[in-house]
Amino acid sequence: AQSVTQLDSHVSVSEGTPVLLRCNYSSSYSPSLFWYVQHPNKGLQLLLKYTSAATLVKGINGFEAEFKKSETSFHLTKPSAHMSDAAEYFCVVSLAGSSYKLIFGSGTRLLVRP
Amino acid sequence: EAQVTQNPRYLITVTGKKLTVTCSQNMNHEYMSWYRQDPGLGLRQIYYSMNVEVTDKGDVPEGYKVSRKEKRNFPLILESPSPNQTSLYFCASSYGAKNIQYFGAGTRLSVL
């Protein structure tokens, strides 16, 4: 069965320090992978996506993620956290083949301390 | 402006009283879907539609119905709501499941 696991429900960092949000997936097929961000009381917004091109994907607001097939991981990073990065982040997998389902991770809430 | 519009944004209802949450997109997207968001569970897909008159169940379809009579609209119908359907609901659209999903602002539903 296909699944997405976000390894941390909460991550707390100080402003200006690096951010690492971890995501592992399980898929029998070549997946498309996404990171979405949800600010309080807002809908979800795409940060970046991987669709079998370059394994290092750059997104908006300085975020990037690296697809590692051997580790089945797609971790999200940012070199320097900003207060405005405080939000909930979702790792999402879309399956190749005929399935049109999207599978969301349970989310990681990022807290940024001043 | 490209957008996905959900209505209403907030709804309080009672058990068993039929309700519909509307979703409309102005981007000519083929793919539309409904999700519910519950604490600690992320978003779970309820139903999706690949095009007009083509719909399929997601992971948690029980208690919900959808229809796709027009490309732009994808209403979510709760025929007999129950308290376990209290949740935050999102509609999304895209050119395909592997493409960027555009989300509505959400509908917060409380079933008493």
CSV table of N, CA and C in Angstrom, one decimal, chain A residues 22-108:
chain,number,residue,atom,x,y,z
A,22,ARG,N,10.8,16.3,7.8
A,22,ARG,CA,11.1,15.0,7.2
A,22,ARG,C,9.9,14.4,6.6
A,23,CYS,N,10.1,13.7,5.5
A,23,CYS,CA,9.0,13.0,4.9
A,23,CYS,C,9.5,11.7,4.2
A,24,ASN,N,8.9,10.6,4.5
A,24,ASN,CA,9.2,9.3,3.9
A,24,ASN,C,7.9,8.8,3.2
A,25,TYR,N,8.1,8.2,2.1
A,25,TYR,CA,6.9,7.7,1.3
A,25,TYR,C,7.1,6.2,1.0
A,26,SER,N,6.0,5.6,0.8
A,26,SER,CA,6.1,4.2,0.4
A,26,SER,C,5.2,4.1,-0.9
A,27,SER,N,5.8,3.6,-2.0
A,27,SER,CA,5.1,3.5,-3.2
A,27,SER,C,5.7,2.4,-4.1
A,28,SER,N,4.9,1.7,-4.8
A,28,SER,CA,5.4,0.7,-5.7
A,28,SER,C,5.7,1.3,-7.1
A,29,TYR,N,5.3,2.5,-7.3
A,29,TYR,CA,5.5,3.1,-8.6
A,29,TYR,C,6.3,4.4,-8.4
A,30,SER,N,6.7,5.0,-9.6
A,30,SER,CA,7.4,6.2,-9.5
A,30,SER,C,6.4,7.3,-9.1
A,31,PRO,N,6.6,7.9,-8.0
A,31,PRO,CA,5.6,8.9,-7.5
A,31,PRO,C,5.9,10.3,-8.0
A,32,SER,N,4.9,11.1,-7.9
A,32,SER,CA,5.1,12.6,-7.9
A,32,SER,C,4.9,13.0,-6.5
A,33,LEU,N,5.8,13.9,-6.1
A,33,LEU,CA,5.8,14.3,-4.7
A,33,LEU,C,5.7,15.8,-4.6
A,34,PHE,N,5.0,16.2,-3.5
A,34,PHE,CA,4.7,17.7,-3.3
A,34,PHE,C,4.9,18.0,-1.9
A,35,TRP,N,5.2,19.3,-1.7
A,35,TRP,CA,5.1,19.9,-0.3
A,35,TRP,C,4.1,21.1,-0.5
A,36,TYR,N,3.2,21.1,0.5
A,36,TYR,CA,2.2,22.2,0.5
A,36,TYR,C,2.4,22.8,1.9
A,37,VAL,N,2.0,24.1,2.0
A,37,VAL,CA,2.1,24.8,3.2
A,37,VAL,C,0.7,25.4,3.5
A,38,GLN,N,0.3,25.4,4.8
A,38,GLN,CA,-1.0,25.9,5.2
A,38,GLN,C,-0.8,26.9,6.3
A,39,HIS,N,-1.0,28.1,6.1
A,39,HIS,CA,-0.9,29.1,7.1
A,39,HIS,C,-2.3,29.1,7.9
A,40,PRO,N,-2.3,29.6,9.1
A,40,PRO,CA,-3.5,29.6,9.9
A,40,PRO,C,-4.7,30.2,9.2
A,41,ASN,N,-5.8,29.4,9.2
A,41,ASN,CA,-7.1,29.8,8.7
A,41,ASN,C,-7.0,30.1,7.1
A,42,LYS,N,-6.1,29.4,6.5
A,42,LYS,CA,-5.9,29.5,5.0
A,42,LYS,C,-6.0,28.2,4.4
A,43,GLY,N,-6.2,28.2,3.1
A,43,GLY,CA,-6.1,26.9,2.3
A,43,GLY,C,-4.7,26.6,2.1
A,44,LEU,N,-4.4,25.5,1.4
A,44,LEU,CA,-3.1,25.0,1.1
A,44,LEU,C,-2.5,25.6,-0.1
A,45,GLN,N,-1.2,25.9,0.0
A,45,GLN,CA,-0.5,26.5,-1.1
A,45,GLN,C,0.7,25.6,-1.5
A,46,LEU,N,1.0,25.4,-2.8
A,46,LEU,CA,2.1,24.6,-3.2
A,46,LEU,C,3.4,25.3,-2.9
A,47,LEU,N,4.3,24.5,-2.3
A,47,LEU,CA,5.7,25.0,-2.1
A,47,LEU,C,6.6,24.5,-3.2
A,48,LEU,N,6.5,23.2,-3.5
A,48,LEU,CA,7.4,22.7,-4.6
A,48,LEU,C,6.8,21.3,-5.0
A,49,LYS,N,7.3,20.8,-6.1
A,49,LYS,CA,6.9,19.5,-6.5
A,49,LYS,C,8.1,18.8,-7.2
A,50,TYR,N,8.1,17.5,-7.1
A,50,TYR,CA,9.0,16.6,-7.8
A,50,TYR,C,8.3,15.7,-8.8
A,51,THR,N,8.7,15.7,-10.0
A,51,THR,CA,8.1,14.8,-11.0
A,51,THR,C,9.1,14.1,-11.9
A,52,SER,N,10.1,13.5,-11.3
A,52,SER,CA,11.1,12.7,-11.9
A,52,SER,C,12.1,13.4,-12.8
A,53,ALA,N,12.3,14.7,-12.6
A,53,ALA,CA,13.3,15.4,-13.3
A,53,ALA,C,14.5,15.5,-12.3
A,54,ALA,N,15.0,16.7,-12.0
A,54,ALA,CA,16.1,16.9,-11.1
A,54,ALA,C,15.7,16.4,-9.7
A,55,THR,N,16.6,15.7,-9.0
A,55,THR,CA,16.2,15.2,-7.7
A,55,THR,C,16.2,16.3,-6.6
A,56,LEU,N,16.9,17.4,-6.8
A,56,LEU,CA,16.9,18.6,-5.9
A,56,LEU,C,15.9,19.6,-6.5
A,57,VAL,N,14.9,19.8,-5.8
A,57,VAL,CA,13.8,20.7,-6.3
A,57,VAL,C,13.8,22.0,-5.5
A,58,LYS,N,13.7,23.1,-6.2
A,58,LYS,CA,13.7,24.4,-5.5
A,58,LYS,C,12.2,24.9,-5.5
A,59,GLY,N,11.8,25.4,-4.4
A,59,GLY,CA,10.4,26.0,-4.3
A,59,GLY,C,10.4,27.4,-4.0
A,60,ILE,N,9.3,27.9,-3.6
A,60,ILE,CA,9.1,29.3,-3.2
A,60,ILE,C,9.6,29.6,-1.8
A,61,ASN,N,9.9,30.8,-1.6
A,61,ASN,CA,10.3,31.3,-0.3
A,61,ASN,C,11.6,30.6,0.3
A,62,GLY,N,12.5,30.2,-0.6
A,62,GLY,CA,13.8,29.7,-0.2
A,62,GLY,C,13.7,28.2,0.2
A,63,PHE,N,12.6,27.5,0.1
A,63,PHE,CA,12.5,26.1,0.4
A,63,PHE,C,13.0,25.3,-0.7
A,64,GLU,N,13.6,24.1,-0.3
A,64,GLU,CA,13.9,23.1,-1.3
A,64,GLU,C,13.8,21.7,-0.7
A,65,ALA,N,13.7,20.7,-1.6
A,65,ALA,CA,13.6,19.4,-1.1
A,65,ALA,C,14.4,18.4,-2.1
A,66,GLU,N,14.9,17.4,-1.5
A,66,GLU,CA,15.7,16.4,-2.3
A,66,GLU,C,15.0,15.1,-2.3
A,67,PHE,N,14.8,14.5,-3.5
A,67,PHE,CA,14.2,13.2,-3.6
A,67,PHE,C,15.4,12.2,-3.6
A,68,LYS,N,15.2,11.3,-2.6
A,68,LYS,CA,16.2,10.2,-2.5
A,68,LYS,C,15.5,8.9,-2.6
A,69,LYS,N,15.6,8.3,-3.8
A,69,LYS,CA,14.9,7.0,-4.0
A,69,LYS,C,15.4,5.9,-3.1
A,70,SER,N,16.7,5.8,-2.9
A,70,SER,CA,17.2,4.7,-2.0
A,70,SER,C,16.7,4.8,-0.6
A,71,GLU,N,16.4,6.0,-0.2
A,71,GLU,CA,15.9,6.2,1.2
A,71,GLU,C,14.4,6.4,1.2
A,72,THR,N,13.8,6.4,0.1
A,72,THR,CA,12.3,6.8,-0.1
A,72,THR,C,12.0,8.0,0.8
A,73,SER,N,12.8,9.0,0.6
A,73,SER,CA,12.6,10.3,1.4
A,73,SER,C,12.4,11.5,0.5
A,74,PHE,N,11.8,12.5,1.0
A,74,PHE,CA,11.6,13.8,0.3
A,74,PHE,C,11.6,14.8,1.3
A,75,HIS,N,12.7,15.1,2.0
A,75,HIS,CA,12.7,16.0,3.1
A,75,HIS,C,12.8,17.5,2.6
A,76,LEU,N,12.1,18.3,3.4
A,76,LEU,CA,12.0,19.8,3.0
A,76,LEU,C,13.0,20.5,3.9
A,77,THR,N,13.8,21.4,3.3
A,77,THR,CA,14.8,22.2,4.0
A,77,THR,C,14.7,23.7,3.6
A,78,LYS,N,15.2,24.5,4.5
A,78,LYS,CA,15.4,25.9,4.3
A,78,LYS,C,16.6,26.3,5.1
A,79,PRO,N,17.6,27.1,4.5
A,79,PRO,CA,18.8,27.4,5.2
A,79,PRO,C,18.6,28.3,6.4
A,80,SER,N,17.6,29.2,6.4
A,80,SER,CA,17.4,30.2,7.4
A,80,SER,C,15.9,30.5,7.6
A,81,ALA,N,15.4,30.1,8.8
A,81,ALA,CA,14.0,30.3,9.0
A,81,ALA,C,13.6,31.7,9.3
A,82,HIS,N,12.4,32.1,8.8
A,82,HIS,CA,11.9,33.4,9.0
A,82,HIS,C,10.6,33.2,9.8
A,83,MET,N,10.2,34.2,10.6
A,83,MET,CA,9.0,34.2,11.4
A,83,MET,C,7.8,33.8,10.5
A,84,SER,N,7.8,34.3,9.3
A,84,SER,CA,6.6,34.1,8.4
A,84,SER,C,6.5,32.6,7.9
A,85,ASP,N,7.6,31.8,8.2
A,85,ASP,CA,7.5,30.4,7.8
A,85,ASP,C,6.7,29.6,8.8
A,86,ALA,N,6.3,30.1,9.9
A,86,ALA,CA,5.5,29.4,10.9
A,86,ALA,C,4.2,29.0,10.3
A,87,ALA,N,3.9,27.7,10.1
A,87,ALA,CA,2.7,27.2,9.4
A,87,ALA,C,2.7,25.7,9.6
A,88,GLU,N,1.8,25.1,8.9
A,88,GLU,CA,1.7,23.6,8.9
A,88,GLU,C,2.1,23.2,7.5
A,89,TYR,N,2.9,22.1,7.4
A,89,TYR,CA,3.5,21.7,6.1
A,89,TYR,C,3.1,20.2,5.9
A,90,PHE,N,2.6,20.0,4.6
A,90,PHE,CA,2.2,18.7,4.3
A,90,PHE,C,3.0,18.1,3.1
A,91,CYS,N,3.4,16.9,3.3
A,91,CYS,CA,4.1,16.1,2.2
A,91,CYS,C,3.0,15.3,1.5
A,92,VAL,N,3.0,15.3,0.2
A,92,VAL,CA,1.9,14.7,-0.5
A,92,VAL,C,2.5,13.8,-1.7
A,93,VAL,N,1.9,12.6,-1.9
A,93,VAL,CA,2.3,11.8,-3.0
A,93,VAL,C,1.2,11.5,-3.9
A,94,SER,N,1.5,11.6,-5.2
A,94,SER,CA,0.5,11.3,-6.2
A,94,SER,C,1.1,10.1,-7.0
A,95,LEU,N,0.3,9.1,-7.2
A,95,LEU,CA,0.8,7.9,-7.7
A,95,LEU,C,0.8,7.9,-9.2
A,96,ALA,N,1.8,7.2,-9.8
A,96,ALA,CA,1.8,7.1,-11.2
A,96,ALA,C,0.8,6.0,-11.6
A,97,GLY,N,0.7,5.8,-12.9
A,97,GLY,CA,-0.3,4.8,-13.4
A,97,GLY,C,-1.7,5.4,-13.5
A,98,SER,N,-2.7,4.6,-13.3
A,98,SER,CA,-4.0,5.0,-13.6
A,98,SER,C,-4.7,5.7,-12.3
A,99,SER,N,-4.0,5.6,-11.2
A,99,SER,CA,-4.7,6.1,-10.0
A,99,SER,C,-4.6,7.6,-10.0
A,100,TYR,N,-5.7,8.2,-9.6
A,100,TYR,CA,-5.7,9.7,-9.5
A,100,TYR,C,-5.8,10.1,-8.1
A,101,LYS,N,-5.4,9.2,-7.2
A,101,LYS,CA,-5.5,9.6,-5.8
A,101,LYS,C,-4.3,10.3,-5.3
A,102,LEU,N,-4.5,11.2,-4.4
A,102,LEU,CA,-3.5,11.9,-3.7
A,102,LEU,C,-3.4,11.4,-2.2
A,103,ILE,N,-2.3,11.2,-1.7
A,103,ILE,CA,-2.1,10.8,-0.3
A,103,ILE,C,-1.4,11.9,0.4
A,104,PHE,N,-1.9,12.4,1.5
A,104,PHE,CA,-1.3,13.4,2.3
A,104,PHE,C,-0.7,12.8,3.6
A,105,GLY,N,0.5,13.4,3.9
A,105,GLY,CA,1.0,13.1,5.3
A,105,GLY,C,0.2,13.8,6.3
A,106,SER,N,0.4,13.5,7.6
A,106,SER,CA,-0.4,14.0,8.7
A,106,SER,C,0.0,15.4,9.0
A,107,GLY,N,1.0,15.9,8.5
A,107,GLY,CA,1.4,17.3,8.7
A,107,GLY,C,2.5,17.5,9.7
A,108,THR,N,3.3,18.6,9.5
A,108,THR,CA,4.3,19.0,10.5
A,108,THR,C,4.0,20.5,10.8
